[in-house]
Amino acid sequence: MKLRKIKDLNLKNKRVFLRADLNVPIKEGKIKDDTRIRALLPTLNYIIERGGMPIIASHLGRPKEKDPSLSLKPVADHLKKLTSRKVHFPQEVVGELVEKAVKEMKEGEILLLENTRFESGEKTQDPEFLKKLRALADVYVNDAFGTAHRAEGTTYGLAFLFEERACGFLIEKEVEMLSQLLKNPQNPYIAILGGAKISDKIEVVENIAEKADVLLIGGGMANTFLKAKGYGVGKSLYEEEMIEKAKEIMEKVEKMGKKLFIPEDLLISYERPAIEVKEVLAKEIPENGIVGDIGSKTCENFKVEISKGKTIFWNGPLGIFEEEKFSKGTFEVAKSLSEVDAFKVVGGGESVMAVEKAGISSKITHISTGGGASLEFLGGKILPALEALIL
Ligand code: ADP
Ligand code: MG
């Protein structure tokens, strides 16, 4: 997939509509984590340095209509602090205030529109709404990878109205890195798959299963595989309707001559949160037991495979790592990932949290912040926002 890139745009004296992902956690007007705002700075600074005037748009949360608690005002204030530049914030997405601010803004200044989801036209891609946005700028840049899997007004429909359009540096990097997993990955390619459910990410599991040489399955997902093998999983989380699918994947992978590991031992408790945990063999999970982590033998096996990897993809914690007693498998795997010399990609909300908690982020080649978008991309879908930017 070849995308139109920001470096190919002429930005001098241009008004640049910049779709960003500034969907940050805000509590009582305070930003709790500004990672996404800081992540935009390379693209934002590039536009300004090239003489462009950025008009930034983002959604925040899921408002049905105008909701003051989901205003981007705190983000505007924070952008001002981070960039030491004037940030216009006209307090609406479209309308006279916006038009006035766009006219008044000067080179070196920034304009941030209000939460795009305050306008119903964002979801419906209303042509009238898009026309008003189109009139504000000369060129379009999208750097919101996290929403690239949603076809909304500012992520999709609007892009086509601009002759001059491109992706920003964040999208460029995500696509470059994730594409390496899909196209000619160096072997051996190890995929570590865990997390809560298979059904959340069946396309990724199937697609990765075809590409990787070794599949290491843990987390709640493994319980469904254990069921498919005919084992009982007690009171653990598993998905009845996915058992057939799990069987199918195991058979297919075997036919292709790949290795698939499901846990041979596990940590269980009899209550949640776990007070006491016990290690059991996969075939001996008690009827009232709850599986919360992979066992020590499984963990060792996983680590041996990981140490041989040249390409490694990890999505999904291997246990209920939020509970200290069930966190060992996830953190041990994180540690062995940090020690191997390979092309390493971690994706998924909780997985990224686990890597950060383990303190090994700097040892990972690429941490994909896209969540759902990363997983859909790896599932083989052409994400709508990217489709709009294909060269
Ligand atoms: P990601 O966000 O990285 O894609 P998921 O959302 O699929 O991952 O799953 C993360 C969650 O899976 C974690 O909150 C963790 O508690 C849960 N989980 C992992 N193993 C188990 C298990 N054995 N039983 C129940 N939940 C589990
Ligand atoms: Mg998650």
Short mmCIF file of C-alpha atoms and ligand atoms in Angstrom, two decimals:
data_model
loop_
_atom_site.label_atom_id
_atom_site.label_comp_id
_atom_site.label_asym_id
_atom_site.label_seq_id
_atom_site.Cartn_x
_atom_site.Cartn_y
_atom_site.Cartn_z
CA MET A 1 0.00 0.00 0.00
CA LYS A 2 1.55 3.28 -1.13
CA LEU A 3 0.19 6.32 0.66
CA ARG A 4 0.35 9.98 -0.26
CA LYS A 5 2.88 11.48 2.15
CA ILE A 6 3.08 14.87 3.79
CA LYS A 7 6.59 15.38 2.39
CA ASP A 8 5.10 15.43 -1.10
CA LEU A 9 2.77 18.33 -0.30
CA ASN A 10 3.52 21.97 -0.89
CA LEU A 11 2.54 23.59 2.40
CA LYS A 12 3.88 27.12 1.95
CA ASN A 13 1.17 29.67 2.78
CA LYS A 14 -1.43 26.89 2.75
CA ARG A 15 -4.19 26.34 5.27
CA VAL A 16 -3.84 22.71 6.30
CA PHE A 17 -6.79 20.72 7.62
CA LEU A 18 -5.07 18.35 10.07
CA ARG A 19 -7.17 15.43 11.32
CA ALA A 20 -5.49 14.34 14.54
CA ASP A 21 -6.22 11.88 17.31
CA LEU A 22 -6.41 14.10 20.38
CA ASN A 23 -8.83 11.79 22.14
CA VAL A 24 -7.02 12.03 25.49
CA PRO A 25 -8.34 11.06 28.92
CA ILE A 26 -9.68 14.19 30.67
CA LYS A 27 -11.02 14.30 34.22
CA GLU A 28 -12.58 17.47 35.65
CA GLY A 29 -10.92 19.56 32.96
CA LYS A 30 -7.47 18.06 33.54
CA ILE A 31 -5.60 15.99 30.96
CA LYS A 32 -4.53 12.70 32.55
CA ASP A 33 -2.20 11.54 29.79
CA ASP A 34 -0.95 13.80 27.00
CA THR A 35 0.85 11.10 24.97
CA ARG A 36 -1.43 11.58 21.97
CA ILE A 37 -0.97 15.35 21.95
CA ARG A 38 2.80 15.02 22.07
CA ALA A 39 2.70 12.33 19.40
CA LEU A 40 1.20 14.86 16.98
CA LEU A 41 4.01 17.39 17.40
CA PRO A 42 6.33 16.10 14.62
CA THR A 43 3.58 16.48 12.02
CA LEU A 44 2.32 19.74 13.51
CA ASN A 45 5.78 21.31 13.68
CA TYR A 46 6.60 20.14 10.18
CA ILE A 47 3.52 21.91 8.81
CA ILE A 48 4.40 25.13 10.62
CA GLU A 49 8.08 24.99 9.64
CA ARG A 50 7.08 24.60 6.02
CA GLY A 51 4.97 27.74 6.23
CA GLY A 52 1.60 26.01 6.54
CA MET A 53 -1.20 27.03 8.90
CA PRO A 54 -2.65 24.02 10.71
CA ILE A 55 -6.37 23.80 11.40
CA ILE A 56 -6.58 20.80 13.71
CA ALA A 57 -9.68 18.62 14.08
CA SER A 58 -10.24 15.71 16.46
CA HIS A 59 -12.99 13.87 18.23
CA LEU A 60 -13.05 13.40 21.99
CA GLY A 61 -15.08 10.61 23.58
CA ARG A 62 -18.46 9.69 22.19
CA PRO A 63 -20.81 12.65 22.61
CA LYS A 64 -24.23 12.36 20.93
CA GLU A 65 -24.46 16.16 20.81
CA LYS A 66 -22.68 19.20 22.27
CA ASP A 67 -21.44 18.19 25.71
CA PRO A 68 -19.27 20.74 27.59
CA SER A 69 -17.52 17.96 29.54
CA LEU A 70 -16.13 16.68 26.21
CA SER A 71 -14.89 20.05 24.94
CA LEU A 72 -11.38 20.17 23.48
CA LYS A 73 -10.68 23.40 25.41
CA PRO A 74 -8.20 21.71 27.81
CA VAL A 75 -6.39 20.32 24.76
CA ALA A 76 -6.19 23.80 23.21
CA ASP A 77 -4.64 25.13 26.44
CA HIS A 78 -2.21 22.25 26.57
CA LEU A 79 -1.17 22.68 22.92
CA LYS A 80 -0.36 26.29 23.70
CA LYS A 81 1.91 25.19 26.54
CA LEU A 82 3.64 22.50 24.47
CA THR A 83 4.24 24.65 21.39
CA SER A 84 4.51 28.16 22.91
CA ARG A 85 2.39 29.33 19.99
CA LYS A 86 -0.89 31.14 19.72
CA VAL A 87 -3.70 28.57 19.58
CA HIS A 88 -7.04 29.81 18.26
CA PHE A 89 -9.97 27.88 19.70
CA PRO A 90 -13.23 29.17 18.22
CA GLN A 91 -15.39 26.82 20.35
CA GLU A 92 -17.25 25.31 17.43
CA VAL A 93 -16.55 22.88 14.60
CA VAL A 94 -18.12 24.92 11.82
CA GLY A 95 -19.75 28.34 11.76
CA GLU A 96 -19.01 32.06 11.81
CA LEU A 97 -16.59 31.93 14.74
CA VAL A 98 -14.51 29.33 12.94
CA GLU A 99 -14.53 31.28 9.68
CA LYS A 100 -13.47 34.43 11.49
CA ALA A 101 -10.63 32.66 13.33
CA VAL A 102 -9.41 31.05 10.11
CA LYS A 103 -9.27 34.48 8.45
CA GLU A 104 -7.47 36.04 11.39
CA MET A 105 -4.87 33.34 11.94
CA LYS A 106 -1.32 34.15 10.93
CA GLU A 107 1.69 32.12 9.96
CA GLY A 108 3.18 30.38 13.00
CA GLU A 109 -0.19 30.08 14.70
CA ILE A 110 -2.41 27.07 15.28
CA LEU A 111 -6.17 26.66 15.16
CA LEU A 112 -8.03 23.89 16.95
CA LEU A 113 -11.65 23.17 16.11
CA GLU A 114 -14.09 21.95 18.77
CA ASN A 115 -14.83 18.22 19.18
CA THR A 116 -15.91 17.04 15.70
CA ARG A 117 -18.52 14.72 17.21
CA PHE A 118 -20.44 17.75 18.50
CA GLU A 119 -21.76 17.85 14.93
CA SER A 120 -24.03 15.00 13.83
CA GLY A 121 -22.62 15.39 10.31
CA GLU A 122 -19.35 13.84 11.50
CA LYS A 123 -20.90 10.39 11.92
CA THR A 124 -23.23 10.63 8.94
CA GLN A 125 -20.65 12.27 6.65
CA ASP A 126 -23.24 14.90 5.83
CA PRO A 127 -22.23 16.62 2.54
CA GLU A 128 -23.26 20.09 3.80
CA PHE A 129 -21.08 19.70 6.89
CA LEU A 130 -18.15 18.46 4.82
CA LYS A 131 -18.52 21.34 2.38
CA LYS A 132 -18.16 23.82 5.23
CA LEU A 133 -15.02 22.09 6.46
CA ARG A 134 -13.60 21.91 2.95
CA ALA A 135 -13.92 25.68 2.61
CA LEU A 136 -11.63 26.25 5.60
CA ALA A 137 -8.43 24.80 4.14
CA ASP A 138 -6.35 24.25 1.00
CA VAL A 139 -4.83 20.85 1.80
CA TYR A 140 -5.76 17.86 3.97
CA VAL A 141 -3.49 15.84 6.23
CA ASN A 142 -4.63 12.90 8.33
CA ASP A 143 -2.49 11.72 11.22
CA ALA A 144 -5.20 10.01 13.29
CA PHE A 145 -4.25 6.35 13.01
CA GLY A 146 -6.35 5.42 16.05
CA THR A 147 -9.55 6.27 14.15
CA ALA A 148 -8.38 5.14 10.72
CA HIS A 149 -10.72 2.13 10.86
CA ARG A 150 -13.79 4.35 11.11
CA ALA A 151 -15.25 6.01 8.05
CA GLU A 152 -16.40 9.33 9.48
CA GLY A 153 -16.68 12.82 8.05
CA THR A 154 -13.24 14.13 8.91
CA THR A 155 -11.44 10.78 8.56
CA TYR A 156 -12.91 9.69 5.25
CA GLY A 157 -15.45 11.72 3.24
CA LEU A 158 -13.66 15.02 3.69
CA ALA A 159 -10.35 13.66 2.39
CA PHE A 160 -11.79 13.02 -1.08
CA LEU A 161 -12.84 16.66 -1.39
CA PHE A 162 -9.18 17.71 -1.38
CA GLU A 163 -7.00 17.30 -4.43
CA GLU A 164 -3.98 17.79 -2.17
CA ARG A 165 -4.10 15.22 0.62
CA ALA A 166 -1.67 13.04 2.53
CA CYS A 167 -0.96 11.17 5.73
CA GLY A 168 1.14 12.59 8.56
CA PHE A 169 4.19 11.01 10.17
CA LEU A 170 2.27 8.92 12.73
CA ILE A 171 0.18 7.13 10.12
CA GLU A 172 3.21 6.77 7.86
CA LYS A 173 5.18 5.01 10.63
CA GLU A 174 2.31 2.74 11.72
CA VAL A 175 1.67 1.61 8.17
CA GLU A 176 5.35 1.05 7.48
CA MET A 177 5.86 -1.01 10.64
CA LEU A 178 2.65 -3.03 10.55
CA SER A 179 3.13 -3.74 6.84
CA GLN A 180 6.41 -5.45 7.65
CA LEU A 181 4.44 -8.03 9.62
CA LEU A 182 2.22 -8.72 6.63
CA LYS A 183 4.84 -8.66 3.90
CA ASN A 184 8.01 -10.77 3.96
CA PRO A 185 8.62 -10.86 7.70
CA GLN A 186 12.03 -12.28 8.66
CA ASN A 187 11.79 -15.85 9.94
CA PRO A 188 11.27 -17.27 12.41
CA TYR A 189 8.17 -15.12 12.94
CA ILE A 190 6.68 -15.63 16.40
CA ALA A 191 3.18 -14.38 17.21
CA ILE A 192 2.13 -14.13 20.84
CA LEU A 193 -1.62 -13.92 21.09
CA GLY A 194 -3.60 -13.49 24.29
CA GLY A 195 -6.12 -11.14 25.83
CA ALA A 196 -9.70 -11.68 26.74
CA LYS A 197 -11.56 -13.09 23.75
CA ILE A 198 -10.95 -14.59 20.33
CA SER A 199 -14.11 -13.12 18.90
CA ASP A 200 -12.74 -9.57 19.43
CA LYS A 201 -9.93 -10.27 17.02
CA ILE A 202 -10.68 -13.36 15.00
CA GLU A 203 -9.54 -11.75 11.70
CA VAL A 204 -6.15 -10.92 13.20
CA VAL A 205 -5.73 -14.37 14.69
CA GLU A 206 -6.57 -16.01 11.36
CA ASN A 207 -4.43 -13.69 9.29
CA ILE A 208 -1.44 -13.85 11.65
CA ALA A 209 -1.80 -17.63 11.90
CA GLU A 210 -1.12 -17.80 8.16
CA LYS A 211 1.95 -15.61 8.30
CA ALA A 212 3.73 -16.58 11.53
CA ASP A 213 5.87 -19.70 11.97
CA VAL A 214 5.09 -20.13 15.64
CA LEU A 215 1.92 -19.18 17.52
CA LEU A 216 1.99 -18.83 21.28
CA ILE A 217 -1.52 -18.69 22.65
CA GLY A 218 -2.32 -17.53 26.20
CA GLY A 219 -4.80 -15.38 28.09
CA GLY A 220 -8.54 -15.94 28.11
CA MET A 221 -8.29 -16.81 24.43
CA ALA A 222 -6.32 -19.95 25.28
CA ASN A 223 -9.24 -21.30 27.30
CA THR A 224 -11.33 -21.63 24.17
CA PHE A 225 -8.47 -23.52 22.51
CA LEU A 226 -8.22 -25.79 25.57
CA LYS A 227 -11.96 -26.45 25.26
CA ALA A 228 -11.47 -27.25 21.58
CA LYS A 229 -8.91 -29.84 22.64
CA GLY A 230 -11.52 -31.39 24.89
CA TYR A 231 -10.26 -30.09 28.23
CA GLY A 232 -12.51 -28.62 30.90
CA VAL A 233 -11.75 -25.02 31.89
CA GLY A 234 -13.80 -24.81 35.08
CA LYS A 235 -15.28 -21.39 35.68
CA SER A 236 -12.82 -19.61 33.41
CA LEU A 237 -13.70 -17.20 30.67
CA TYR A 238 -14.12 -18.96 27.31
CA GLU A 239 -16.31 -18.66 24.23
CA GLU A 240 -18.58 -21.57 23.37
CA GLU A 241 -19.35 -20.18 19.91
CA MET A 242 -15.65 -19.94 19.05
CA ILE A 243 -14.71 -23.54 19.83
CA GLU A 244 -15.23 -24.69 16.25
CA LYS A 245 -13.18 -21.77 14.96
CA ALA A 246 -10.37 -22.65 17.38
CA LYS A 247 -10.39 -26.23 16.12
CA GLU A 248 -10.26 -25.01 12.54
CA ILE A 249 -7.29 -22.75 13.25
CA MET A 250 -5.39 -25.55 15.00
CA GLU A 251 -5.95 -27.96 12.11
CA LYS A 252 -5.03 -25.40 9.48
CA VAL A 253 -1.86 -24.35 11.26
CA GLU A 254 -0.82 -27.97 11.69
CA LYS A 255 -1.37 -28.67 8.00
CA MET A 256 0.81 -25.72 7.11
CA GLY A 257 3.58 -27.18 9.25
CA LYS A 258 3.61 -24.38 11.80
CA LYS A 259 3.91 -24.71 15.54
CA LEU A 260 1.01 -23.71 17.75
CA PHE A 261 1.42 -23.71 21.53
CA ILE A 262 -1.48 -23.64 23.91
CA PRO A 263 -0.77 -23.71 27.65
CA GLU A 264 0.17 -27.09 29.09
CA ASP A 265 -0.06 -25.73 32.61
CA LEU A 266 -1.91 -22.81 34.15
CA LEU A 267 -2.37 -20.74 37.27
CA ILE A 268 -5.83 -20.94 38.76
CA SER A 269 -7.66 -19.52 41.75
CA TYR A 270 -11.05 -20.26 43.24
CA GLU A 271 -12.04 -16.65 43.65
CA ARG A 272 -11.65 -13.26 41.98
CA PRO A 273 -9.69 -11.28 42.72
CA ALA A 274 -7.35 -14.13 43.43
CA ILE A 275 -6.24 -14.61 47.01
CA GLU A 276 -4.45 -17.90 46.57
CA VAL A 277 -3.26 -19.35 43.30
CA LYS A 278 -2.32 -22.86 42.35
CA GLU A 279 -0.51 -24.35 39.37
CA VAL A 280 -2.32 -27.15 37.53
CA LEU A 281 -1.87 -29.10 34.32
CA ALA A 282 -4.15 -28.14 31.44
CA LYS A 283 -5.91 -31.49 31.61
CA GLU A 284 -6.53 -31.12 35.34
CA ILE A 285 -8.31 -27.80 35.65
CA PRO A 286 -10.79 -28.27 38.51
CA GLU A 287 -14.49 -27.65 37.91
CA ASN A 288 -14.62 -24.59 40.14
CA GLY A 289 -11.19 -23.28 39.13
CA ILE A 290 -10.63 -19.98 37.35
CA VAL A 291 -7.69 -19.74 34.97
CA GLY A 292 -5.86 -16.44 35.43
CA ASP A 293 -2.39 -16.97 33.97
CA ILE A 294 -0.16 -19.39 32.10
CA GLY A 295 1.84 -21.84 34.24
CA SER A 296 5.60 -21.96 34.72
CA LYS A 297 6.30 -24.75 32.19
CA THR A 298 4.27 -22.96 29.53
CA CYS A 299 6.06 -19.74 30.35
CA GLU A 300 9.44 -21.44 29.88
CA ASN A 301 8.34 -22.93 26.55
CA PHE A 302 7.15 -19.51 25.36
CA LYS A 303 10.43 -17.90 26.37
CA VAL A 304 12.47 -20.48 24.44
CA GLU A 305 10.43 -19.79 21.28
CA ILE A 306 10.64 -16.03 21.75
CA SER A 307 14.42 -16.17 22.10
CA LYS A 308 14.62 -17.69 18.60
CA GLY A 309 12.43 -15.08 16.92
CA LYS A 310 13.57 -12.66 14.23
CA THR A 311 10.12 -11.11 13.89
CA ILE A 312 7.81 -10.99 16.91
CA PHE A 313 4.29 -9.68 17.22
CA TRP A 314 2.50 -9.52 20.54
CA ASN A 315 -1.14 -8.78 21.13
CA GLY A 316 -3.04 -9.62 24.28
CA PRO A 317 -1.82 -10.16 27.85
CA LEU A 318 -1.20 -13.81 28.76
CA GLY A 319 -3.14 -13.54 31.98
CA ILE A 320 -5.23 -11.25 34.13
CA PHE A 321 -2.10 -9.14 34.61
CA GLU A 322 -4.01 -6.37 36.41
CA GLU A 323 -3.99 -8.74 39.40
CA GLU A 324 -0.52 -9.14 40.81
CA LYS A 325 -1.00 -12.86 41.44
CA PHE A 326 -1.84 -13.42 37.77
CA SER A 327 0.73 -11.05 36.27
CA LYS A 328 3.81 -13.26 36.10
CA GLY A 329 3.26 -14.82 32.67
CA THR A 330 2.69 -11.46 31.00
CA PHE A 331 5.69 -9.79 32.63
CA GLU A 332 8.02 -12.75 32.06
CA VAL A 333 7.11 -12.76 28.39
CA ALA A 334 7.65 -8.99 28.28
CA LYS A 335 11.09 -9.49 29.80
CA SER A 336 12.12 -12.14 27.30
CA LEU A 337 10.83 -9.91 24.51
CA SER A 338 13.08 -7.12 25.78
CA GLU A 339 16.11 -9.42 25.63
CA VAL A 340 15.79 -10.79 22.09
CA ASP A 341 17.26 -9.05 19.06
CA ALA A 342 14.39 -9.00 16.57
CA PHE A 343 11.86 -6.82 14.77
CA LYS A 344 9.33 -6.51 17.60
CA VAL A 345 5.85 -5.03 17.43
CA VAL A 346 3.34 -4.77 20.28
CA GLY A 347 -0.24 -3.69 19.67
CA GLY A 348 -3.51 -3.47 21.61
CA GLY A 349 -4.68 -1.28 24.48
CA GLU A 350 -3.93 -3.57 27.42
CA SER A 351 -0.85 -5.09 25.80
CA VAL A 352 0.74 -1.66 25.43
CA MET A 353 -0.14 -0.95 29.08
CA ALA A 354 1.53 -4.21 30.11
CA VAL A 355 4.71 -3.35 28.18
CA GLU A 356 4.80 0.08 29.79
CA LYS A 357 4.21 -1.38 33.25
CA ALA A 358 7.01 -3.85 32.63
CA GLY A 359 9.27 -0.90 31.80
CA ILE A 360 10.50 -2.34 28.50
CA SER A 361 8.92 0.06 25.97
CA SER A 362 12.31 1.26 24.77
CA LYS A 363 13.24 -2.30 23.80
CA ILE A 364 10.33 -2.68 21.39
CA THR A 365 10.84 -1.75 17.73
CA HIS A 366 7.31 -0.41 17.36
CA ILE A 367 4.54 0.09 19.87
CA SER A 368 1.36 0.43 17.88
CA THR A 369 -0.98 2.90 19.54
CA GLY A 370 -3.82 2.23 17.15
CA GLY A 371 -5.74 -0.33 19.22
CA GLY A 372 -8.67 -1.40 17.07
CA ALA A 373 -7.16 0.19 13.96
CA SER A 374 -3.90 -1.75 14.29
CA LEU A 375 -5.75 -5.00 14.75
CA GLU A 376 -8.01 -4.41 11.75
CA PHE A 377 -4.99 -3.50 9.64
CA LEU A 378 -3.24 -6.72 10.67
CA GLY A 379 -6.47 -8.58 10.00
CA GLY A 380 -5.96 -7.66 6.36
CA LYS A 381 -8.57 -4.90 6.03
CA ILE A 382 -7.97 -1.74 4.08
CA LEU A 383 -8.77 0.93 6.65
CA PRO A 384 -11.12 3.62 5.29
CA ALA A 385 -8.89 6.55 6.29
CA LEU A 386 -5.96 4.94 4.48
CA GLU A 387 -8.04 4.07 1.44
CA ALA A 388 -8.69 7.80 1.08
CA LEU A 389 -4.94 8.47 1.01
CA ILE A 390 -3.75 5.76 -1.35
CA LEU A 391 -1.47 7.09 -4.07
P1 ADP B 1 -5.56 -5.83 24.09
O1 ADP B 1 -6.25 -4.60 24.61
O2 ADP B 1 -4.10 -5.79 24.33
O3 ADP B 1 -5.91 -6.12 22.66
P2 ADP B 1 -7.61 -7.52 25.18
O4 ADP B 1 -8.46 -6.33 25.28
O5 ADP B 1 -8.00 -8.55 24.21
O6 ADP B 1 -6.08 -7.09 24.93
O7 ADP B 1 -7.53 -8.27 26.56
C1 ADP B 1 -6.98 -7.71 27.71
C2 ADP B 1 -7.60 -8.31 28.92
O8 ADP B 1 -7.60 -9.72 28.88
C3 ADP B 1 -6.88 -7.93 30.17
O9 ADP B 1 -7.60 -6.93 30.83
C4 ADP B 1 -6.82 -9.23 30.97
O10 ADP B 1 -7.27 -9.10 32.29
C5 ADP B 1 -7.71 -10.16 30.19
N1 ADP B 1 -7.32 -11.56 30.35
C6 ADP B 1 -6.13 -12.12 30.09
N2 ADP B 1 -6.12 -13.41 30.42
C7 ADP B 1 -7.36 -13.70 30.92
C8 ADP B 1 -7.98 -14.88 31.44
N3 ADP B 1 -7.32 -16.02 31.52
N4 ADP B 1 -9.24 -14.78 31.85
C9 ADP B 1 -9.91 -13.61 31.76
N5 ADP B 1 -9.39 -12.48 31.28
C10 ADP B 1 -8.12 -12.51 30.87
MG MG B 2 -8.29 -4.26 25.17
#
